[in-house]
mmCIF file of N, CA and C in Angstrom:
data_model
loop_
_atom_site.group_PDB
_atom_site.id
_atom_site.type_symbol
_atom_site.label_atom_id
_atom_site.label_comp_id
_atom_site.label_asym_id
_atom_site.label_seq_id
_atom_site.Cartn_x
_atom_site.Cartn_y
_atom_site.Cartn_z
ATOM 1 N N MET A 287 0.843 -1.174 0.011
ATOM 2 C CA MET A 287 -0.015 -0.005 -0.001
ATOM 3 C C MET A 287 0.915 1.249 0.002
ATOM 4 N N LYS A 288 0.785 2.003 -1.030
ATOM 5 C CA LYS A 288 1.679 3.155 -1.185
ATOM 6 C C LYS A 288 1.326 4.325 -0.255
ATOM 7 N N ASN A 289 0.076 4.773 -0.310
ATOM 8 C CA ASN A 289 -0.408 5.872 0.529
ATOM 9 C C ASN A 289 -1.688 5.478 1.219
ATOM 10 N N PRO A 290 -1.612 4.685 2.241
ATOM 11 C CA PRO A 290 -2.838 4.229 2.913
ATOM 12 C C PRO A 290 -3.574 5.417 3.580
ATOM 13 N N LEU A 291 -4.882 5.249 3.637
ATOM 14 C CA LEU A 291 -5.668 6.263 4.339
ATOM 15 C C LEU A 291 -5.508 6.108 5.843
ATOM 16 N N VAL A 292 -5.186 7.230 6.482
ATOM 17 C CA VAL A 292 -5.001 7.229 7.939
ATOM 18 C C VAL A 292 -6.215 7.967 8.540
ATOM 19 N N SER A 293 -6.834 7.331 9.535
ATOM 20 C CA SER A 293 -7.938 7.938 10.251
ATOM 21 C C SER A 293 -7.428 8.584 11.525
ATOM 22 N N ILE A 294 -7.692 9.838 11.689
ATOM 23 C CA ILE A 294 -7.292 10.563 12.928
ATOM 24 C C ILE A 294 -8.579 10.893 13.703
ATOM 25 N N ILE A 295 -8.628 10.457 14.956
ATOM 26 C CA ILE A 295 -9.805 10.699 15.776
ATOM 27 C C ILE A 295 -9.445 11.676 16.863
ATOM 28 N N THR A 296 -10.224 12.726 16.966
ATOM 29 C CA THR A 296 -10.068 13.728 18.029
ATOM 30 C C THR A 296 -11.341 13.751 18.848
ATOM 31 N N ASN A 297 -11.224 13.509 20.130
ATOM 32 C CA ASN A 297 -12.338 13.691 21.068
ATOM 33 C C ASN A 297 -12.231 15.094 21.663
ATOM 34 N N THR A 298 -13.370 15.745 21.788
ATOM 35 C CA THR A 298 -13.379 17.073 22.368
ATOM 36 C C THR A 298 -14.626 17.272 23.224
ATOM 37 N N LEU A 299 -14.489 18.188 24.165
ATOM 38 C CA LEU A 299 -15.613 18.531 25.069
ATOM 39 C C LEU A 299 -15.522 19.981 25.433
ATOM 40 N N ASN A 300 -16.416 20.778 24.885
ATOM 41 C CA ASN A 300 -16.486 22.234 25.189
ATOM 42 C C ASN A 300 -15.153 22.929 24.952
ATOM 43 N N ARG A 301 -14.531 22.688 23.816
ATOM 44 C CA ARG A 301 -13.257 23.298 23.494
ATOM 45 C C ARG A 301 -13.270 24.031 22.166
ATOM 46 N N SER A 302 -14.375 24.725 21.970
ATOM 47 C CA SER A 302 -14.506 25.492 20.717
ATOM 48 C C SER A 302 -13.390 26.511 20.568
ATOM 49 N N ASP A 303 -12.839 26.978 21.669
ATOM 50 C CA ASP A 303 -11.781 27.949 21.591
ATOM 51 C C ASP A 303 -10.427 27.350 21.223
ATOM 52 N N LEU A 304 -10.261 26.024 21.255
ATOM 53 C CA LEU A 304 -9.002 25.396 21.016
ATOM 54 C C LEU A 304 -9.004 24.418 19.852
ATOM 55 N N ILE A 305 -10.150 23.993 19.411
ATOM 56 C CA ILE A 305 -10.221 22.926 18.369
ATOM 57 C C ILE A 305 -9.537 23.372 17.080
ATOM 58 N N HIS A 306 -9.549 24.638 16.805
ATOM 59 C CA HIS A 306 -8.888 25.139 15.570
ATOM 60 C C HIS A 306 -7.409 24.801 15.569
ATOM 61 N N ARG A 307 -6.774 24.802 16.724
ATOM 62 C CA ARG A 307 -5.364 24.504 16.776
ATOM 63 C C ARG A 307 -5.077 23.077 16.367
ATOM 64 N N CYS A 308 -5.932 22.190 16.817
ATOM 65 C CA CYS A 308 -5.844 20.763 16.453
ATOM 66 C C CYS A 308 -6.043 20.565 14.951
ATOM 67 N N ILE A 309 -7.121 21.164 14.420
ATOM 68 C CA ILE A 309 -7.416 21.016 13.009
ATOM 69 C C ILE A 309 -6.278 21.528 12.143
ATOM 70 N N GLU A 310 -5.798 22.717 12.440
ATOM 71 C CA GLU A 310 -4.766 23.354 11.634
ATOM 72 C C GLU A 310 -3.417 22.623 11.741
ATOM 73 N N SER A 311 -3.130 22.053 12.907
ATOM 74 C CA SER A 311 -1.927 21.278 13.058
ATOM 75 C C SER A 311 -1.947 20.054 12.150
ATOM 76 N N ILE A 312 -3.091 19.374 12.110
ATOM 77 C CA ILE A 312 -3.217 18.189 11.223
ATOM 78 C C ILE A 312 -3.163 18.597 9.743
ATOM 79 N N GLN A 313 -3.783 19.711 9.411
ATOM 80 C CA GLN A 313 -3.785 20.140 8.015
ATOM 81 C C GLN A 313 -2.368 20.504 7.517
ATOM 82 N N LYS A 314 -1.494 20.879 8.434
ATOM 83 C CA LYS A 314 -0.147 21.279 8.068
ATOM 84 C C LYS A 314 0.846 20.131 7.914
ATOM 85 N N GLN A 315 0.425 18.931 8.236
ATOM 86 C CA GLN A 315 1.330 17.770 8.108
ATOM 87 C C GLN A 315 1.614 17.464 6.666
ATOM 88 N N THR A 316 2.771 16.854 6.440
ATOM 89 C CA THR A 316 3.158 16.538 5.050
ATOM 90 C C THR A 316 2.371 15.379 4.460
ATOM 91 N N TYR A 317 1.957 14.423 5.298
ATOM 92 C CA TYR A 317 1.175 13.309 4.824
ATOM 93 C C TYR A 317 -0.283 13.769 4.688
ATOM 94 N N GLN A 318 -0.847 13.645 3.519
ATOM 95 C CA GLN A 318 -2.158 14.259 3.274
ATOM 96 C C GLN A 318 -3.276 13.245 2.964
ATOM 97 N N ASN A 319 -2.978 11.942 2.978
ATOM 98 C CA ASN A 319 -4.070 10.976 2.767
ATOM 99 C C ASN A 319 -4.655 10.578 4.132
ATOM 100 N N TYR A 320 -5.514 11.415 4.644
ATOM 101 C CA TYR A 320 -6.095 11.196 5.941
ATOM 102 C C TYR A 320 -7.530 11.641 5.982
ATOM 103 N N GLU A 321 -8.240 11.146 6.982
ATOM 104 C CA GLU A 321 -9.553 11.689 7.342
ATOM 105 C C GLU A 321 -9.467 12.063 8.790
ATOM 106 N N HIS A 322 -10.040 13.144 9.179
ATOM 107 C CA HIS A 322 -10.016 13.637 10.520
ATOM 108 C C HIS A 322 -11.424 13.600 11.087
ATOM 109 N N ILE A 323 -11.659 12.712 12.060
ATOM 110 C CA ILE A 323 -13.003 12.568 12.610
ATOM 111 C C ILE A 323 -12.964 13.231 14.002
ATOM 112 N N ILE A 324 -13.820 14.215 14.193
ATOM 113 C CA ILE A 324 -13.903 14.940 15.424
ATOM 114 C C ILE A 324 -15.180 14.527 16.123
ATOM 115 N N ALA A 325 -15.028 13.879 17.282
ATOM 116 C CA ALA A 325 -16.162 13.409 18.079
ATOM 117 C C ALA A 325 -16.342 14.392 19.239
ATOM 118 N N ASP A 326 -17.448 15.108 19.191
ATOM 119 C CA ASP A 326 -17.711 16.207 20.109
ATOM 120 C C ASP A 326 -18.746 15.830 21.124
ATOM 121 N N GLY A 327 -18.396 15.913 22.399
ATOM 122 C CA GLY A 327 -19.276 15.652 23.461
ATOM 123 C C GLY A 327 -19.879 16.899 24.103
ATOM 124 N N SER A 328 -19.692 18.051 23.450
ATOM 125 C CA SER A 328 -20.102 19.330 23.986
ATOM 126 C C SER A 328 -21.628 19.415 24.192
ATOM 127 N N ASP A 329 -21.973 20.308 25.120
ATOM 128 C CA ASP A 329 -23.388 20.534 25.404
ATOM 129 C C ASP A 329 -23.928 21.795 24.693
ATOM 130 N N ASN A 330 -23.163 22.261 23.715
ATOM 131 C CA ASN A 330 -23.589 23.446 22.967
ATOM 132 C C ASN A 330 -23.140 23.250 21.501
ATOM 133 N N GLU A 331 -23.434 24.229 20.675
ATOM 134 C CA GLU A 331 -23.171 24.142 19.214
ATOM 135 C C GLU A 331 -21.872 24.821 18.788
ATOM 136 N N GLU A 332 -21.167 25.423 19.731
ATOM 137 C CA GLU A 332 -20.007 26.223 19.377
ATOM 138 C C GLU A 332 -18.891 25.436 18.696
ATOM 139 N N THR A 333 -18.532 24.273 19.211
ATOM 140 C CA THR A 333 -17.483 23.462 18.634
ATOM 141 C C THR A 333 -17.884 23.055 17.216
ATOM 142 N N LYS A 334 -19.121 22.650 17.048
ATOM 143 C CA LYS A 334 -19.638 22.233 15.713
ATOM 144 C C LYS A 334 -19.456 23.388 14.743
ATOM 145 N N LYS A 335 -19.809 24.610 15.134
ATOM 146 C CA LYS A 335 -19.682 25.781 14.260
ATOM 147 C C LYS A 335 -18.248 25.977 13.782
ATOM 148 N N VAL A 336 -17.321 25.846 14.721
ATOM 149 C CA VAL A 336 -15.915 26.048 14.419
ATOM 150 C C VAL A 336 -15.447 24.971 13.419
ATOM 151 N N VAL A 337 -15.743 23.717 13.726
ATOM 152 C CA VAL A 337 -15.347 22.580 12.879
ATOM 153 C C VAL A 337 -15.902 22.734 11.462
ATOM 154 N N LEU A 338 -17.183 22.987 11.370
ATOM 155 C CA LEU A 338 -17.815 23.073 10.047
ATOM 156 C C LEU A 338 -17.400 24.287 9.272
ATOM 157 N N SER A 339 -16.866 25.307 9.947
ATOM 158 C CA SER A 339 -16.403 26.515 9.251
ATOM 159 C C SER A 339 -15.216 26.212 8.322
ATOM 160 N N TYR A 340 -14.527 25.128 8.553
ATOM 161 C CA TYR A 340 -13.375 24.770 7.732
ATOM 162 C C TYR A 340 -13.742 24.278 6.355
ATOM 163 N N LYS A 341 -14.922 23.747 6.169
ATOM 164 C CA LYS A 341 -15.391 23.275 4.841
ATOM 165 C C LYS A 341 -14.317 22.381 4.182
ATOM 166 N N ASP A 342 -13.730 21.511 4.995
ATOM 167 C CA ASP A 342 -12.659 20.594 4.529
ATOM 168 C C ASP A 342 -13.269 19.201 4.399
ATOM 169 N N PRO A 343 -13.279 18.648 3.199
ATOM 170 C CA PRO A 343 -13.871 17.297 3.021
ATOM 171 C C PRO A 343 -13.187 16.192 3.784
ATOM 172 N N LYS A 344 -11.992 16.451 4.259
ATOM 173 C CA LYS A 344 -11.280 15.435 5.093
ATOM 174 C C LYS A 344 -11.767 15.402 6.504
ATOM 175 N N ILE A 345 -12.491 16.429 6.921
ATOM 176 C CA ILE A 345 -12.991 16.501 8.305
ATOM 177 C C ILE A 345 -14.402 15.960 8.383
ATOM 178 N N LYS A 346 -14.603 15.043 9.322
ATOM 179 C CA LYS A 346 -15.936 14.525 9.596
ATOM 180 C C LYS A 346 -16.279 14.872 11.052
ATOM 181 N N TYR A 347 -17.420 15.409 11.281
ATOM 182 C CA TYR A 347 -17.887 15.846 12.604
ATOM 183 C C TYR A 347 -19.015 14.941 13.076
ATOM 184 N N VAL A 348 -18.942 14.517 14.336
ATOM 185 C CA VAL A 348 -20.012 13.759 14.942
ATOM 186 C C VAL A 348 -20.262 14.280 16.360
ATOM 187 N N HIS A 349 -21.508 14.461 16.690
ATOM 188 C CA HIS A 349 -21.878 14.900 18.061
ATOM 189 C C HIS A 349 -22.232 13.652 18.846
ATOM 190 N N VAL A 350 -21.524 13.457 19.948
ATOM 191 C CA VAL A 350 -21.734 12.300 20.860
ATOM 192 C C VAL A 350 -21.984 12.838 22.259
ATOM 193 N N PRO A 351 -23.280 13.201 22.546
ATOM 194 C CA PRO A 351 -23.570 13.960 23.759
ATOM 195 C C PRO A 351 -23.488 13.200 25.053
ATOM 196 N N SER A 352 -23.398 11.862 25.041
ATOM 197 C CA SER A 352 -23.330 11.140 26.303
ATOM 198 C C SER A 352 -22.438 9.912 26.107
ATOM 199 N N GLY A 353 -21.932 9.429 27.194
ATOM 200 C CA GLY A 353 -21.105 8.227 27.213
ATOM 201 C C GLY A 353 -19.626 8.479 27.403
ATOM 202 N N GLY A 354 -19.223 9.730 27.304
ATOM 203 C CA GLY A 354 -17.843 10.049 27.561
ATOM 204 C C GLY A 354 -16.891 9.679 26.412
ATOM 205 N N PRO A 355 -15.562 9.766 26.709
ATOM 206 C CA PRO A 355 -14.566 9.542 25.673
ATOM 207 C C PRO A 355 -14.554 8.164 25.074
ATOM 208 N N VAL A 356 -14.947 7.161 25.843
ATOM 209 C CA VAL A 356 -14.946 5.783 25.307
ATOM 210 C C VAL A 356 -15.991 5.666 24.201
ATOM 211 N N ILE A 357 -17.152 6.202 24.456
ATOM 212 C CA ILE A 357 -18.235 6.136 23.424
ATOM 213 C C ILE A 357 -17.862 7.061 22.269
ATOM 214 N N GLN A 358 -17.273 8.213 22.536
ATOM 215 C CA GLN A 358 -16.840 9.117 21.457
ATOM 216 C C GLN A 358 -15.872 8.369 20.528
ATOM 217 N N THR A 359 -14.876 7.729 21.115
ATOM 218 C CA THR A 359 -13.864 7.026 20.317
ATOM 219 C C THR A 359 -14.530 5.897 19.532
ATOM 220 N N ARG A 360 -15.376 5.105 20.173
ATOM 221 C CA ARG A 360 -16.026 3.991 19.505
ATOM 222 C C ARG A 360 -16.869 4.490 18.302
ATOM 223 N N THR A 361 -17.608 5.561 18.530
ATOM 224 C CA THR A 361 -18.472 6.094 17.482
ATOM 225 C C THR A 361 -17.589 6.581 16.313
ATOM 226 N N ALA A 362 -16.530 7.281 16.593
ATOM 227 C CA ALA A 362 -15.630 7.787 15.560
ATOM 228 C C ALA A 362 -14.981 6.616 14.827
ATOM 229 N N PHE A 363 -14.548 5.626 15.551
ATOM 230 C CA PHE A 363 -13.910 4.453 14.939
ATOM 231 C C PHE A 363 -14.854 3.731 13.982
ATOM 232 N N GLU A 364 -16.135 3.650 14.370
ATOM 233 C CA GLU A 364 -17.095 3.039 13.476
ATOM 234 C C GLU A 364 -17.336 3.806 12.186
ATOM 235 N N MET A 365 -17.104 5.124 12.247
ATOM 236 C CA MET A 365 -17.238 5.981 11.067
ATOM 237 C C MET A 365 -15.995 5.945 10.193
ATOM 238 N N SER A 366 -14.919 5.516 10.754
ATOM 239 C CA SER A 366 -13.620 5.629 10.032
ATOM 240 C C SER A 366 -13.532 4.629 8.863
ATOM 241 N N GLY A 367 -12.783 5.053 7.870
ATOM 242 C CA GLY A 367 -12.586 4.213 6.734
ATOM 243 C C GLY A 367 -11.112 3.983 6.431
ATOM 244 N N GLY A 368 -10.268 4.410 7.320
ATOM 245 C CA GLY A 368 -8.828 4.341 7.100
ATOM 246 C C GLY A 368 -8.252 2.969 7.289
ATOM 247 N N ASP A 369 -7.066 2.765 6.677
ATOM 248 C CA ASP A 369 -6.324 1.554 6.868
ATOM 249 C C ASP A 369 -5.604 1.562 8.218
ATOM 250 N N TYR A 370 -5.329 2.737 8.707
ATOM 251 C CA TYR A 370 -4.648 2.903 9.995
ATOM 252 C C TYR A 370 -5.366 3.947 10.808
#
């Protein structure tokens, strides 16, 4: 496999003020065959607004309002299509 798809999962909770740093850091990497799944457990819409403002087809957003980080990770993993 020359350029396998890499799935990156980010769990977040009420961090609309910082999620941009994570997104931009990933976007600046040299390896570009990735999908970035952001699993948001926030109790508001602010993080979603920030994430969707990027209009990047590599970013997938999912709201996981209950269950904590384990459920967030499981949900994101089930959405992932990467080889790694």
